[in-house]
PDB file of C-alpha atoms in Angstrom:
ATOM      1  CA  MET W   1      -0.020   0.001  -0.064  1.00  0.00           C
ATOM      2  CA  LYS W   2       1.310   3.456  -0.868  1.00  0.00           C
ATOM      3  CA  ALA W   3       1.719   6.276   1.551  1.00  0.00           C
ATOM      4  CA  ALA W   4      -1.101   8.173  -0.238  1.00  0.00           C
ATOM      5  CA  ASP W   5      -3.445   5.344   0.650  1.00  0.00           C
ATOM      6  CA  HIS W   6      -2.548   5.405   4.324  1.00  0.00           C
ATOM      7  CA  VAL W   7      -3.319   9.178   4.309  1.00  0.00           C
ATOM      8  CA  LYS W   8      -7.138   8.400   3.825  1.00  0.00           C
ATOM      9  CA  GLN W   9      -6.940   6.626   7.025  1.00  0.00           C
ATOM     10  CA  LEU W  10      -5.060   9.210   9.076  1.00  0.00           C
ATOM     11  CA  GLU W  11      -5.844   9.706  12.717  1.00  0.00           C
ATOM     12  CA  ILE W  12      -4.972  13.011  14.300  1.00  0.00           C
ATOM     13  CA  HIS W  13      -4.434  13.838  17.901  1.00  0.00           C
ATOM     14  CA  PRO W  14      -3.278  16.654  20.037  1.00  0.00           C
ATOM     15  CA  LEU W  15       0.298  16.366  21.566  1.00  0.00           C
ATOM     16  CA  ILE W  16      -0.365  15.608  25.210  1.00  0.00           C
ATOM     17  CA  PRO W  17       2.181  14.371  27.541  1.00  0.00           C
ATOM     18  CA  GLU W  18       1.441  10.608  26.931  1.00  0.00           C
ATOM     19  CA  ARG W  19       2.056  11.303  23.168  1.00  0.00           C
ATOM     20  CA  TRP W  20       5.599  12.840  23.671  1.00  0.00           C
ATOM     21  CA  PRO W  21       7.348   9.479  22.875  1.00  0.00           C
ATOM     22  CA  ASP W  22       5.446   9.525  19.454  1.00  0.00           C
ATOM     23  CA  LEU W  23       6.728  12.920  18.809  1.00  0.00           C
ATOM     24  CA  GLU W  24      10.312  11.941  19.555  1.00  0.00           C
ATOM     25  CA  THR W  25       9.913   8.928  17.295  1.00  0.00           C
ATOM     26  CA  LEU W  26       8.797  11.116  14.439  1.00  0.00           C
ATOM     27  CA  PHE W  27      11.321  13.856  14.826  1.00  0.00           C
ATOM     28  CA  GLY W  28      14.203  11.099  15.370  1.00  0.00           C
ATOM     29  CA  PRO W  29      17.571  11.873  17.044  1.00  0.00           C
ATOM     30  CA  ASN W  30      18.152  15.056  14.832  1.00  0.00           C
ATOM     31  CA  GLY W  31      14.907  16.764  16.301  1.00  0.00           C
ATOM     32  CA  ALA W  32      13.226  17.061  12.768  1.00  0.00           C
ATOM     33  CA  SER W  33      15.452  19.700  11.433  1.00  0.00           C
ATOM     34  CA  ALA W  34      19.020  19.883  12.588  1.00  0.00           C
ATOM     35  CA  GLY W  35      18.170  20.167  16.314  1.00  0.00           C
ATOM     36  CA  CYS W  36      15.343  22.515  15.996  1.00  0.00           C
ATOM     37  CA  TRP W  37      12.785  20.251  17.934  1.00  0.00           C
ATOM     38  CA  CYS W  38      10.050  23.088  16.773  1.00  0.00           C
ATOM     39  CA  MET W  39      11.586  25.647  18.864  1.00  0.00           C
ATOM     40  CA  TYR W  40      12.501  28.137  16.135  1.00  0.00           C
ATOM     41  CA  TRP W  41       9.744  30.600  16.515  1.00  0.00           C
ATOM     42  CA  ARG W  42       9.714  30.219  20.387  1.00  0.00           C
ATOM     43  CA  GLN W  43      13.119  31.755  21.013  1.00  0.00           C
ATOM     44  CA  SER W  44      15.123  34.854  20.013  1.00  0.00           C
ATOM     45  CA  ARG W  45      17.552  33.936  17.286  1.00  0.00           C
ATOM     46  CA  ALA W  46      20.563  34.036  19.681  1.00  0.00           C
ATOM     47  CA  GLU W  47      18.569  31.840  21.999  1.00  0.00           C
ATOM     48  CA  PHE W  48      17.802  29.267  19.419  1.00  0.00           C
ATOM     49  CA  LYS W  49      21.261  29.090  17.995  1.00  0.00           C
ATOM     50  CA  ALA W  50      22.693  28.632  21.429  1.00  0.00           C
ATOM     51  CA  SER W  51      19.995  25.837  22.252  1.00  0.00           C
ATOM     52  CA  ARG W  52      20.061  23.755  19.047  1.00  0.00           C
ATOM     53  CA  GLY W  53      19.891  19.872  19.771  1.00  0.00           C
ATOM     54  CA  GLU W  54      19.358  18.546  23.238  1.00  0.00           C
ATOM     55  CA  ASN W  55      18.540  21.920  24.831  1.00  0.00           C
ATOM     56  CA  ASN W  56      15.670  22.422  22.409  1.00  0.00           C
ATOM     57  CA  HIS W  57      14.620  18.927  22.885  1.00  0.00           C
ATOM     58  CA  GLN W  58      14.475  19.338  26.624  1.00  0.00           C
ATOM     59  CA  ALA W  59      12.666  22.615  26.151  1.00  0.00           C
ATOM     60  CA  LEU W  60       9.938  21.378  23.859  1.00  0.00           C
ATOM     61  CA  GLN W  61       9.474  18.382  26.253  1.00  0.00           C
ATOM     62  CA  ALA W  62       8.865  20.486  29.118  1.00  0.00           C
ATOM     63  CA  LEU W  63       6.353  22.440  27.237  1.00  0.00           C
ATOM     64  CA  ALA W  64       4.588  19.089  26.177  1.00  0.00           C
ATOM     65  CA  MET W  65       4.603  17.817  29.798  1.00  0.00           C
ATOM     66  CA  SER W  66       3.159  21.182  31.007  1.00  0.00           C
ATOM     67  CA  GLY W  67      -0.054  20.380  29.010  1.00  0.00           C
ATOM     68  CA  LYS W  68       0.193  23.623  27.075  1.00  0.00           C
ATOM     69  CA  PRO W  69      -1.501  23.516  23.722  1.00  0.00           C
ATOM     70  CA  LEU W  70       1.395  22.777  21.145  1.00  0.00           C
ATOM     71  CA  GLY W  71       0.231  21.103  18.122  1.00  0.00           C
ATOM     72  CA  LEU W  72      -1.177  18.069  16.444  1.00  0.00           C
ATOM     73  CA  LEU W  73       0.331  14.576  15.494  1.00  0.00           C
ATOM     74  CA  ALA W  74      -1.037  12.681  12.472  1.00  0.00           C
ATOM     75  CA  TYR W  75      -0.873   8.826  12.541  1.00  0.00           C
ATOM     76  CA  ALA W  76      -1.068   6.238   9.881  1.00  0.00           C
ATOM     77  CA  ASP W  77      -1.611   2.643  10.987  1.00  0.00           C
ATOM     78  CA  GLY W  78      -0.798   3.644  14.779  1.00  0.00           C
ATOM     79  CA  LYS W  79       2.693   5.245  13.722  1.00  0.00           C
ATOM     80  CA  PRO W  80       3.335   8.878  13.940  1.00  0.00           C
ATOM     81  CA  VAL W  81       3.788  10.423  10.521  1.00  0.00           C
ATOM     82  CA  GLY W  82       3.089  14.005  10.673  1.00  0.00           C
ATOM     83  CA  TRP W  83       3.434  17.058  13.112  1.00  0.00           C
ATOM     84  CA  MET W  84       1.778  20.594  13.053  1.00  0.00           C
ATOM     85  CA  ALA W  85       2.769  22.973  15.728  1.00  0.00           C
ATOM     86  CA  VAL W  86      -0.201  25.385  16.304  1.00  0.00           C
ATOM     87  CA  ALA W  87      -0.557  27.535  19.486  1.00  0.00           C
ATOM     88  CA  PRO W  88      -1.587  31.287  20.287  1.00  0.00           C
ATOM     89  CA  ARG W  89       0.694  33.646  18.394  1.00  0.00           C
ATOM     90  CA  HIS W  90       1.892  35.255  21.534  1.00  0.00           C
ATOM     91  CA  ASP W  91       3.705  31.712  22.262  1.00  0.00           C
ATOM     92  CA  TYR W  92       5.910  32.556  19.306  1.00  0.00           C
ATOM     93  CA  PRO W  93       7.797  35.849  20.274  1.00  0.00           C
ATOM     94  CA  ALA W  94      10.373  35.320  17.464  1.00  0.00           C
ATOM     95  CA  MET W  95       7.436  35.978  14.922  1.00  0.00           C
ATOM     96  CA  ASP W  96       7.152  39.531  15.945  1.00  0.00           C
ATOM     97  CA  ALA W  97      10.838  40.269  15.183  1.00  0.00           C
ATOM     98  CA  SER W  98      10.230  38.915  11.515  1.00  0.00           C
ATOM     99  CA  ARG W  99       9.487  41.543   8.956  1.00  0.00           C
ATOM    100  CA  VAL W 100       7.877  38.939   6.821  1.00  0.00           C
ATOM    101  CA  ILE W 101       5.143  37.605   9.283  1.00  0.00           C
ATOM    102  CA  LYS W 102       4.971  40.405  11.616  1.00  0.00           C
ATOM    103  CA  GLN W 103       1.847  40.782  13.821  1.00  0.00           C
ATOM    104  CA  LEU W 104      -1.022  42.467  11.835  1.00  0.00           C
ATOM    105  CA  ASP W 105      -3.353  43.698  14.596  1.00  0.00           C
ATOM    106  CA  GLU W 106      -4.306  43.077  18.106  1.00  0.00           C
ATOM    107  CA  LYS W 107      -6.726  40.347  17.295  1.00  0.00           C
ATOM    108  CA  LYS W 108      -6.191  36.956  19.313  1.00  0.00           C
ATOM    109  CA  VAL W 109      -4.573  34.850  16.701  1.00  0.00           C
ATOM    110  CA  TRP W 110      -3.614  31.038  16.925  1.00  0.00           C
ATOM    111  CA  ALA W 111      -0.625  30.473  14.670  1.00  0.00           C
ATOM    112  CA  ILE W 112       0.409  27.449  12.579  1.00  0.00           C
ATOM    113  CA  SER W 113       4.171  27.805  12.826  1.00  0.00           C
ATOM    114  CA  CYS W 114       5.561  24.613  11.068  1.00  0.00           C
ATOM    115  CA  PHE W 115       4.926  21.128   9.887  1.00  0.00           C
ATOM    116  CA  TYR W 116       7.110  17.900   9.915  1.00  0.00           C
ATOM    117  CA  THR W 117       6.151  14.899   7.891  1.00  0.00           C
ATOM    118  CA  SER W 118       7.911  11.527   7.778  1.00  0.00           C
ATOM    119  CA  PRO W 119       9.805  11.594   4.389  1.00  0.00           C
ATOM    120  CA  LYS W 120       7.757   8.345   3.425  1.00  0.00           C
ATOM    121  CA  TYR W 121       4.511  10.377   3.698  1.00  0.00           C
ATOM    122  CA  ARG W 122       5.527  13.664   1.997  1.00  0.00           C
ATOM    123  CA  ARG W 123       3.288  14.854  -0.912  1.00  0.00           C
ATOM    124  CA  ALA W 124       0.552  12.530   0.208  1.00  0.00           C
ATOM    125  CA  GLY W 125      -1.835  15.055   2.010  1.00  0.00           C
ATOM    126  CA  VAL W 126      -0.658  14.901   5.557  1.00  0.00           C
ATOM    127  CA  THR W 127      -0.125  18.648   5.847  1.00  0.00           C
ATOM    128  CA  ALA W 128      -3.636  19.289   4.300  1.00  0.00           C
ATOM    129  CA  ALA W 129      -5.131  16.956   6.829  1.00  0.00           C
ATOM    130  CA  LEU W 130      -3.266  18.630   9.770  1.00  0.00           C
ATOM    131  CA  ILE W 131      -4.547  22.114   8.577  1.00  0.00           C
ATOM    132  CA  GLU W 132      -8.077  20.918   8.392  1.00  0.00           C
ATOM    133  CA  ALA W 133      -7.805  19.475  11.985  1.00  0.00           C
ATOM    134  CA  SER W 134      -6.541  22.660  13.355  1.00  0.00           C
ATOM    135  CA  LYS W 135      -9.895  24.148  13.103  1.00  0.00           C
ATOM    136  CA  GLU W 136     -11.319  21.955  15.613  1.00  0.00           C
ATOM    137  CA  TYR W 137      -8.279  22.057  17.720  1.00  0.00           C
ATOM    138  CA  VAL W 138      -8.241  25.708  18.026  1.00  0.00           C
ATOM    139  CA  ARG W 139     -12.163  25.935  18.554  1.00  0.00           C
ATOM    140  CA  GLN W 140     -11.779  23.528  21.427  1.00  0.00           C
ATOM    141  CA  HIS W 141      -9.300  26.033  22.980  1.00  0.00           C
ATOM    142  CA  HIS W 142     -11.639  29.078  22.392  1.00  0.00           C
ATOM    143  CA  GLY W 143      -9.725  30.450  19.652  1.00  0.00           C
ATOM    144  CA  THR W 144     -11.444  32.280  16.677  1.00  0.00           C
ATOM    145  CA  ILE W 145      -8.692  33.172  14.051  1.00  0.00           C
ATOM    146  CA  ILE W 146      -5.968  30.791  12.745  1.00  0.00           C
ATOM    147  CA  GLU W 147      -3.017  32.260  10.991  1.00  0.00           C
ATOM    148  CA  GLY W 148      -0.699  30.439   8.686  1.00  0.00           C
ATOM    149  CA  TYR W 149       2.708  31.597   6.915  1.00  0.00           C
ATOM    150  CA  PRO W 150       3.039  29.339   3.895  1.00  0.00           C
ATOM    151  CA  ILE W 151       5.429  29.713   1.150  1.00  0.00           C
ATOM    152  CA  MET W 152       4.546  30.213  -2.559  1.00  0.00           C
ATOM    153  CA  PRO W 153       7.392  28.196  -4.278  1.00  0.00           C
ATOM    154  CA  HIS W 154       8.779  29.358  -7.753  1.00  0.00           C
ATOM    155  CA  SER W 155       8.608  25.667  -8.966  1.00  0.00           C
ATOM    156  CA  ASP W 156       7.026  22.177  -8.185  1.00  0.00           C
ATOM    157  CA  LYS W 157      10.334  21.224  -6.531  1.00  0.00           C
ATOM    158  CA  VAL W 158      10.284  22.333  -2.932  1.00  0.00           C
ATOM    159  CA  SER W 159      12.691  20.981  -0.304  1.00  0.00           C
ATOM    160  CA  PRO W 160      11.240  19.984   2.912  1.00  0.00           C
ATOM    161  CA  GLY W 161      13.391  22.499   4.729  1.00  0.00           C
ATOM    162  CA  SER W 162      12.065  25.469   2.903  1.00  0.00           C
ATOM    163  CA  ALA W 163       8.423  24.273   3.262  1.00  0.00           C
ATOM    164  CA  TYR W 164       8.399  23.794   6.883  1.00  0.00           C
ATOM    165  CA  THR W 165       5.717  26.565   7.172  1.00  0.00           C
ATOM    166  CA  GLY W 166       3.557  24.848   4.634  1.00  0.00           C
ATOM    167  CA  LEU W 167       2.538  25.426   1.030  1.00  0.00           C
ATOM    168  CA  HIS W 168       0.313  28.341  -0.158  1.00  0.00           C
ATOM    169  CA  SER W 169      -2.076  25.810  -2.005  1.00  0.00           C
ATOM    170  CA  ALA W 170      -2.680  23.527   0.968  1.00  0.00           C
ATOM    171  CA  PHE W 171      -3.937  26.574   3.154  1.00  0.00           C
ATOM    172  CA  LEU W 172      -6.157  27.922   0.164  1.00  0.00           C
ATOM    173  CA  LYS W 173      -7.726  24.319  -0.278  1.00  0.00           C
ATOM    174  CA  ALA W 174      -8.531  24.607   3.763  1.00  0.00           C
ATOM    175  CA  GLY W 175     -10.461  27.803   3.265  1.00  0.00           C
ATOM    176  CA  PHE W 176      -7.799  30.251   4.462  1.00  0.00           C
ATOM    177  CA  LYS W 177      -7.500  33.909   2.972  1.00  0.00           C
ATOM    178  CA  GLU W 178      -4.647  35.867   2.411  1.00  0.00           C
ATOM    179  CA  VAL W 179      -4.679  38.799   4.525  1.00  0.00           C
ATOM    180  CA  ALA W 180      -1.343  40.566   4.097  1.00  0.00           C
ATOM    181  CA  ARG W 181       2.043  40.021   2.283  1.00  0.00           C
ATOM    182  CA  TYR W 182       5.195  41.569   3.162  1.00  0.00           C
ATOM    183  CA  SER W 183       7.222  39.035   1.016  1.00  0.00           C
ATOM    184  CA  ALA W 184       6.646  38.101  -2.527  1.00  0.00           C
ATOM    185  CA  THR W 185       6.854  34.294  -1.652  1.00  0.00           C
ATOM    186  CA  ARG W 186       5.209  34.236   1.927  1.00  0.00           C
ATOM    187  CA  PRO W 187       1.603  35.439   2.460  1.00  0.00           C
ATOM    188  CA  ILE W 188      -0.058  35.774   5.715  1.00  0.00           C
ATOM    189  CA  MET W 189      -3.249  33.390   5.589  1.00  0.00           C
ATOM    190  CA  ARG W 190      -6.080  33.710   8.130  1.00  0.00           C
ATOM    191  CA  TYR W 191      -9.017  31.299   8.783  1.00  0.00           C
ATOM    192  CA  GLU W 192     -11.985  32.666  11.063  1.00  0.00           C
ATOM    193  CA  LEU W 193     -13.844  30.201  12.954  1.00  0.00           C
TER     194      LEU W 193
END
């Protein structure tokens, strides 16, 4: 069976303390991307650079054990195959330092900050399923606006590293609307619940 066939059978669950080992399995010993451990937007650039690897691993684990809303895990056949970080935007202080995805207004926004998909399951709809699931997840946490910061690639060949915030087309399919653009290739998209 191909990975695309499994995507039809995805289960999506919030990251809770009991599911932490699944995220570790998915990310592997390198923390998904060179020791990031999904901490890139949660720290200043200096803090992130100094914390890559095990420090970021421990920092994300502490957040997961606290029970704070951090994101969603996608499973196929009981195995973790995808991750999406989604949390209140104020949990991502480094976003405000970005000229490209700076805060638009004072509305309370939940931000989809990144994705990681197991190589076997890439280009099989995992990201789209996670974006769709974010709507109910944010609604359950009393959020009303979800924001995403996808890329608009110049070609069909996109490296996973450059697409960690998702693709514009996936957000459009989920009903997100562009609300601002400070960069030609990175619109700010919103979905109002």
